[in-house]
Amino acid sequence: MSLHSLQNEIFPLVAPSELEVGVRIAFSLILGACVGLERQWRAGLAGLRTNALVSVGAALFVVMGAYGFSPDGSADPTRVAAQVVSGIGFLGAGVMIREGLNIRGLNTAATLWCSAAIGCLAGTGMYLIAITGTAVIVLANIFLRPLGRVVNRRSGRHIAGPATQADPSDFAFEVMTNDKAEPRVRALLLQTLSRPEYHLKSVTTSHTKKGDVALLAELQAAQLDPAPLERAVSRLTLDPKVTSARWWLDESDKGDDEDEF
């Protein structure tokens, strides 16, 4: 007799009612949305809908594995949960982007992995553990960010430079183009901003109401020197596919390396 069969004889799984299954699915949706809400607020690569769907999908797979093929619940849901963990790796790999020496999306991928775990817990009816896990994930994403910045700053990893330099300055650089030219303009932007004076932290893409594409680059410099940025604006605006280009000093402390490695 296998260990799983012995476990089913001692602790048999009772198949839940359809109402109970619906409650579990709704629970996974709500908790996944709570995790995704923080990602959406932080403009992560996978936001509210993605995390909610990952959580619901994990719950559905667990319910199916436990009760879908065996009404008495004698199936082994742990095998399905293991496959959920493996499958979510492909989705996590899709949100990781390599930009120069940086890899963005690691934190978002880890959050998706955690959302799948929350869905598995909700699918098995472990509501209290699922709620606790959701709270821990959200609090970790919120409160460990400042701690990470402090560690980077203290270790000297934030930006390399002589000891006589002033505090680093954050800049935002925006380029407007159209949908078709976005890949070429993005490559041109990365080439133009790849300078030793700056540390390119991230490049994000968004669409305006007019149908244009906005490329927003976040930079960090050891000192406030606008001359290289002005030259970058002049170079980019020479391209016929670039509608406009501008830069400004970012004082919002928005651009931390939450998704960089």
Short mmCIF file of C-alpha atoms in Angstrom, two decimals:
data_model
loop_
_atom_site.label_atom_id
_atom_site.label_comp_id
_atom_site.label_asym_id
_atom_site.label_seq_id
_atom_site.Cartn_x
_atom_site.Cartn_y
_atom_site.Cartn_z
CA MET A 1 0.00 0.00 0.00
CA SER A 2 1.38 3.37 -0.98
CA LEU A 3 1.83 6.22 1.46
CA HIS A 4 -0.84 8.25 -0.35
CA SER A 5 -3.38 5.41 -0.15
CA LEU A 6 -2.68 4.99 3.56
CA GLN A 7 -3.13 8.72 4.09
CA ASN A 8 -6.49 8.63 2.28
CA GLU A 9 -7.69 5.82 4.53
CA ILE A 10 -6.71 7.66 7.71
CA PHE A 11 -7.64 11.19 6.57
CA PRO A 12 -10.16 10.81 3.75
CA LEU A 13 -10.85 13.87 1.63
CA VAL A 14 -14.52 14.75 1.49
CA ALA A 15 -15.61 16.13 -1.87
CA PRO A 16 -16.88 19.70 -1.37
CA SER A 17 -20.25 20.86 -2.59
CA GLU A 18 -20.55 22.98 -5.70
CA LEU A 19 -21.16 25.98 -3.46
CA GLU A 20 -17.97 25.28 -1.54
CA VAL A 21 -16.01 24.98 -4.79
CA GLY A 22 -17.46 28.31 -5.92
CA VAL A 23 -16.40 29.91 -2.64
CA ARG A 24 -12.87 28.59 -3.08
CA ILE A 25 -12.64 29.95 -6.62
CA ALA A 26 -14.01 33.33 -5.51
CA PHE A 27 -11.53 33.37 -2.64
CA SER A 28 -8.63 32.70 -5.00
CA LEU A 29 -9.82 35.51 -7.28
CA ILE A 30 -10.07 38.04 -4.45
CA LEU A 31 -6.72 37.16 -2.89
CA GLY A 32 -4.96 37.08 -6.26
CA ALA A 33 -6.43 40.49 -7.05
CA CYS A 34 -5.13 41.83 -3.72
CA VAL A 35 -1.60 40.75 -4.65
CA GLY A 36 -2.00 42.10 -8.19
CA LEU A 37 -3.34 45.45 -6.99
CA GLU A 38 0.02 46.32 -5.46
CA ARG A 39 1.78 45.26 -8.68
CA GLN A 40 -0.63 47.35 -10.75
CA TRP A 41 -0.04 50.37 -8.50
CA ARG A 42 3.73 49.97 -8.86
CA ALA A 43 3.40 49.59 -12.65
CA GLY A 44 4.75 46.06 -12.59
CA LEU A 45 4.95 43.95 -15.74
CA ALA A 46 2.12 41.74 -14.48
CA GLY A 47 -0.65 43.56 -12.65
CA LEU A 48 -4.06 42.97 -11.15
CA ARG A 49 -5.64 40.80 -13.85
CA THR A 50 -2.60 38.60 -14.38
CA ASN A 51 -2.12 37.78 -10.70
CA ALA A 52 -5.85 37.20 -10.22
CA LEU A 53 -6.00 34.84 -13.20
CA VAL A 54 -2.91 32.95 -12.06
CA SER A 55 -4.46 32.46 -8.62
CA VAL A 56 -7.82 31.33 -10.04
CA GLY A 57 -6.15 28.99 -12.52
CA ALA A 58 -4.08 27.37 -9.79
CA ALA A 59 -7.20 26.88 -7.65
CA LEU A 60 -9.09 25.32 -10.56
CA PHE A 61 -6.28 22.89 -11.30
CA VAL A 62 -6.06 21.84 -7.65
CA VAL A 63 -9.82 21.30 -7.37
CA MET A 64 -9.81 19.33 -10.60
CA GLY A 65 -6.86 17.21 -9.50
CA ALA A 66 -8.40 16.42 -6.12
CA TYR A 67 -12.03 15.82 -7.05
CA GLY A 68 -12.41 15.95 -10.82
CA PHE A 69 -11.54 12.32 -11.50
CA SER A 70 -12.33 10.75 -8.14
CA PRO A 71 -15.54 11.82 -6.36
CA ASP A 72 -14.31 10.59 -2.98
CA GLY A 73 -11.20 12.77 -3.20
CA SER A 74 -8.78 9.84 -3.32
CA ALA A 75 -6.75 11.44 -6.11
CA ASP A 76 -3.43 13.07 -5.30
CA PRO A 77 -3.78 16.87 -5.55
CA THR A 78 -0.12 17.35 -4.62
CA ARG A 79 0.87 16.16 -8.09
CA VAL A 80 -1.29 18.83 -9.68
CA ALA A 81 0.14 21.47 -7.33
CA ALA A 82 3.65 20.40 -8.32
CA GLN A 83 2.78 20.83 -11.99
CA VAL A 84 1.30 24.26 -11.26
CA VAL A 85 4.63 25.27 -9.71
CA SER A 86 6.48 24.04 -12.81
CA GLY A 87 4.05 25.63 -15.25
CA ILE A 88 4.14 29.04 -13.63
CA GLY A 89 7.86 29.16 -14.41
CA PHE A 90 7.12 29.65 -18.10
CA LEU A 91 4.81 32.55 -17.31
CA GLY A 92 7.40 34.07 -15.00
CA ALA A 93 10.06 33.82 -17.70
CA GLY A 94 7.78 35.80 -20.01
CA VAL A 95 7.75 38.87 -17.75
CA MET A 96 11.53 39.04 -17.33
CA ILE A 97 13.22 41.44 -19.73
CA ARG A 98 16.95 41.90 -20.23
CA GLU A 99 17.97 45.52 -20.73
CA GLY A 100 21.72 45.93 -20.97
CA LEU A 101 23.24 44.47 -17.82
CA ASN A 102 19.93 44.60 -15.95
CA ILE A 103 17.19 42.00 -15.83
CA ARG A 104 13.81 43.52 -15.08
CA GLY A 105 10.81 41.56 -13.94
CA LEU A 106 12.34 39.23 -11.34
CA ASN A 107 10.18 40.61 -8.54
CA THR A 108 7.07 40.44 -10.72
CA ALA A 109 7.86 36.83 -11.68
CA ALA A 110 8.33 35.90 -8.03
CA THR A 111 5.01 37.56 -7.19
CA LEU A 112 3.27 35.51 -9.90
CA TRP A 113 4.76 32.38 -8.37
CA CYS A 114 3.38 33.41 -4.97
CA SER A 115 -0.04 34.13 -6.50
CA ALA A 116 -0.12 30.56 -7.80
CA ALA A 117 0.62 29.32 -4.29
CA ILE A 118 -2.23 31.45 -2.92
CA GLY A 119 -4.55 29.93 -5.52
CA CYS A 120 -3.50 26.41 -4.55
CA LEU A 121 -4.20 27.14 -0.89
CA ALA A 122 -7.60 28.61 -1.68
CA GLY A 123 -8.40 25.66 -3.95
CA THR A 124 -7.79 23.22 -1.09
CA GLY A 125 -9.88 25.27 1.33
CA MET A 126 -7.00 26.54 3.48
CA TYR A 127 -8.53 30.00 3.77
CA LEU A 128 -6.64 31.26 6.83
CA ILE A 129 -3.25 30.27 5.45
CA ALA A 130 -4.16 31.79 2.07
CA ILE A 131 -5.16 35.09 3.71
CA THR A 132 -1.99 35.13 5.81
CA GLY A 133 0.15 34.38 2.77
CA THR A 134 -1.51 37.16 0.78
CA ALA A 135 -0.86 39.66 3.56
CA VAL A 136 2.79 38.60 3.82
CA ILE A 137 3.31 38.90 0.05
CA VAL A 138 1.76 42.37 -0.17
CA LEU A 139 3.61 43.64 2.90
CA ALA A 140 6.91 42.22 1.61
CA ASN A 141 6.48 43.98 -1.75
CA ILE A 142 5.68 47.27 -0.01
CA PHE A 143 8.05 47.41 2.95
CA LEU A 144 11.09 45.54 1.64
CA ARG A 145 11.49 48.04 -1.21
CA PRO A 146 12.87 50.87 0.99
CA LEU A 147 15.10 48.37 2.80
CA GLY A 148 16.53 47.21 -0.53
CA ARG A 149 17.30 50.80 -1.53
CA VAL A 150 19.07 51.40 1.79
CA VAL A 151 21.18 48.26 1.38
CA ASN A 152 22.12 49.23 -2.19
CA ARG A 153 23.04 52.74 -1.09
CA ARG A 154 25.11 51.55 1.87
CA SER A 155 26.93 48.92 -0.17
CA GLY A 156 27.85 51.41 -2.91
CA ARG A 157 25.93 49.43 -5.54
CA HIS A 158 23.50 52.27 -6.17
CA ILE A 159 25.94 54.05 -8.47
CA ALA A 160 29.68 53.88 -8.92
CA GLY A 161 31.76 57.01 -8.85
CA PRO A 162 34.38 59.01 -7.01
CA ALA A 163 33.86 59.68 -3.34
CA THR A 164 33.75 63.43 -3.97
CA GLN A 165 30.60 63.25 -6.08
CA ALA A 166 27.30 64.60 -4.87
CA ASP A 167 24.23 62.49 -4.23
CA PRO A 168 22.93 60.71 -7.34
CA SER A 169 20.25 62.47 -9.38
CA ASP A 170 17.31 60.71 -11.02
CA PHE A 171 16.17 61.70 -14.50
CA ALA A 172 13.24 60.74 -16.70
CA PHE A 173 13.64 60.74 -20.48
CA GLU A 174 10.55 60.48 -22.69
CA VAL A 175 10.38 59.82 -26.44
CA MET A 176 7.15 59.84 -28.47
CA THR A 177 6.75 57.75 -31.63
CA ASN A 178 4.20 55.60 -33.43
CA ASP A 179 3.33 51.93 -32.99
CA LYS A 180 5.18 50.60 -36.03
CA ALA A 181 8.40 52.47 -35.31
CA GLU A 182 8.46 51.59 -31.59
CA PRO A 183 11.07 48.76 -31.81
CA ARG A 184 13.50 50.85 -33.87
CA VAL A 185 13.06 53.98 -31.75
CA ARG A 186 13.45 51.91 -28.58
CA ALA A 187 16.76 50.53 -29.85
CA LEU A 188 17.88 54.04 -30.80
CA LEU A 189 16.92 55.32 -27.35
CA LEU A 190 18.91 52.57 -25.61
CA GLN A 191 21.92 53.25 -27.83
CA THR A 192 21.74 57.01 -27.23
CA LEU A 193 21.43 56.74 -23.45
CA SER A 194 24.12 54.07 -23.03
CA ARG A 195 26.75 56.45 -21.70
CA PRO A 196 29.22 56.11 -18.83
CA GLU A 197 27.78 59.21 -17.15
CA TYR A 198 24.41 57.54 -16.62
CA HIS A 199 23.00 54.35 -15.21
CA LEU A 200 19.98 53.28 -17.28
CA LYS A 201 17.56 51.77 -14.78
CA SER A 202 14.51 50.94 -16.90
CA VAL A 203 12.62 51.64 -20.12
CA THR A 204 8.83 51.33 -20.11
CA THR A 205 6.31 51.61 -22.94
CA SER A 206 2.81 53.10 -22.78
CA HIS A 207 0.14 54.14 -25.28
CA THR A 208 -1.49 57.57 -25.27
CA LYS A 209 -5.13 58.31 -26.03
CA LYS A 210 -4.10 59.69 -29.43
CA GLY A 211 -2.58 56.34 -30.40
CA ASP A 212 1.05 57.38 -29.98
CA VAL A 213 3.65 55.32 -28.12
CA ALA A 214 5.57 56.86 -25.22
CA LEU A 215 8.95 55.40 -24.28
CA LEU A 216 9.96 56.44 -20.77
CA ALA A 217 13.54 55.83 -19.65
CA GLU A 218 14.62 56.20 -16.03
CA LEU A 219 18.22 57.25 -15.51
CA GLN A 220 20.53 57.93 -12.63
CA ALA A 221 23.58 60.17 -12.77
CA ALA A 222 26.31 60.90 -10.26
CA GLN A 223 25.75 64.64 -10.65
CA LEU A 224 23.32 67.05 -12.25
CA ASP A 225 24.69 67.71 -15.75
CA PRO A 226 21.98 68.41 -18.37
CA ALA A 227 24.37 68.80 -21.33
CA PRO A 228 24.51 65.10 -22.32
CA LEU A 229 20.73 64.84 -22.04
CA GLU A 230 20.25 67.87 -24.26
CA ARG A 231 22.55 66.30 -26.84
CA ALA A 232 20.52 63.09 -26.62
CA VAL A 233 17.32 65.07 -27.26
CA SER A 234 18.89 66.71 -30.31
CA ARG A 235 20.08 63.40 -31.70
CA LEU A 236 16.75 61.61 -31.21
CA THR A 237 14.63 64.38 -32.70
CA LEU A 238 16.63 64.10 -35.93
CA ASP A 239 14.96 60.74 -36.53
CA PRO A 240 11.80 61.22 -38.64
CA LYS A 241 9.91 58.61 -36.61
CA VAL A 242 10.44 60.48 -33.33
CA THR A 243 7.57 62.87 -32.67
CA SER A 244 9.12 64.51 -29.62
CA ALA A 245 11.77 63.98 -26.97
CA ARG A 246 12.21 65.58 -23.57
CA TRP A 247 13.80 64.97 -20.19
CA TRP A 248 13.22 66.17 -16.64
CA LEU A 249 14.61 65.76 -13.16
CA ASP A 250 12.64 63.04 -11.40
CA GLU A 251 12.17 63.91 -7.76
CA SER A 252 9.30 61.52 -7.07
CA ASP A 253 11.61 58.63 -6.04
CA LYS A 254 9.44 56.50 -8.24
CA GLY A 255 12.22 54.84 -10.14
CA ASP A 256 13.64 52.29 -7.76
CA ASP A 257 15.02 49.04 -9.06
CA GLU A 258 12.13 46.90 -7.87
CA ASP A 259 12.38 44.59 -10.87
CA GLU A 260 16.07 44.68 -11.54
CA PHE A 261 18.81 42.25 -10.70
#
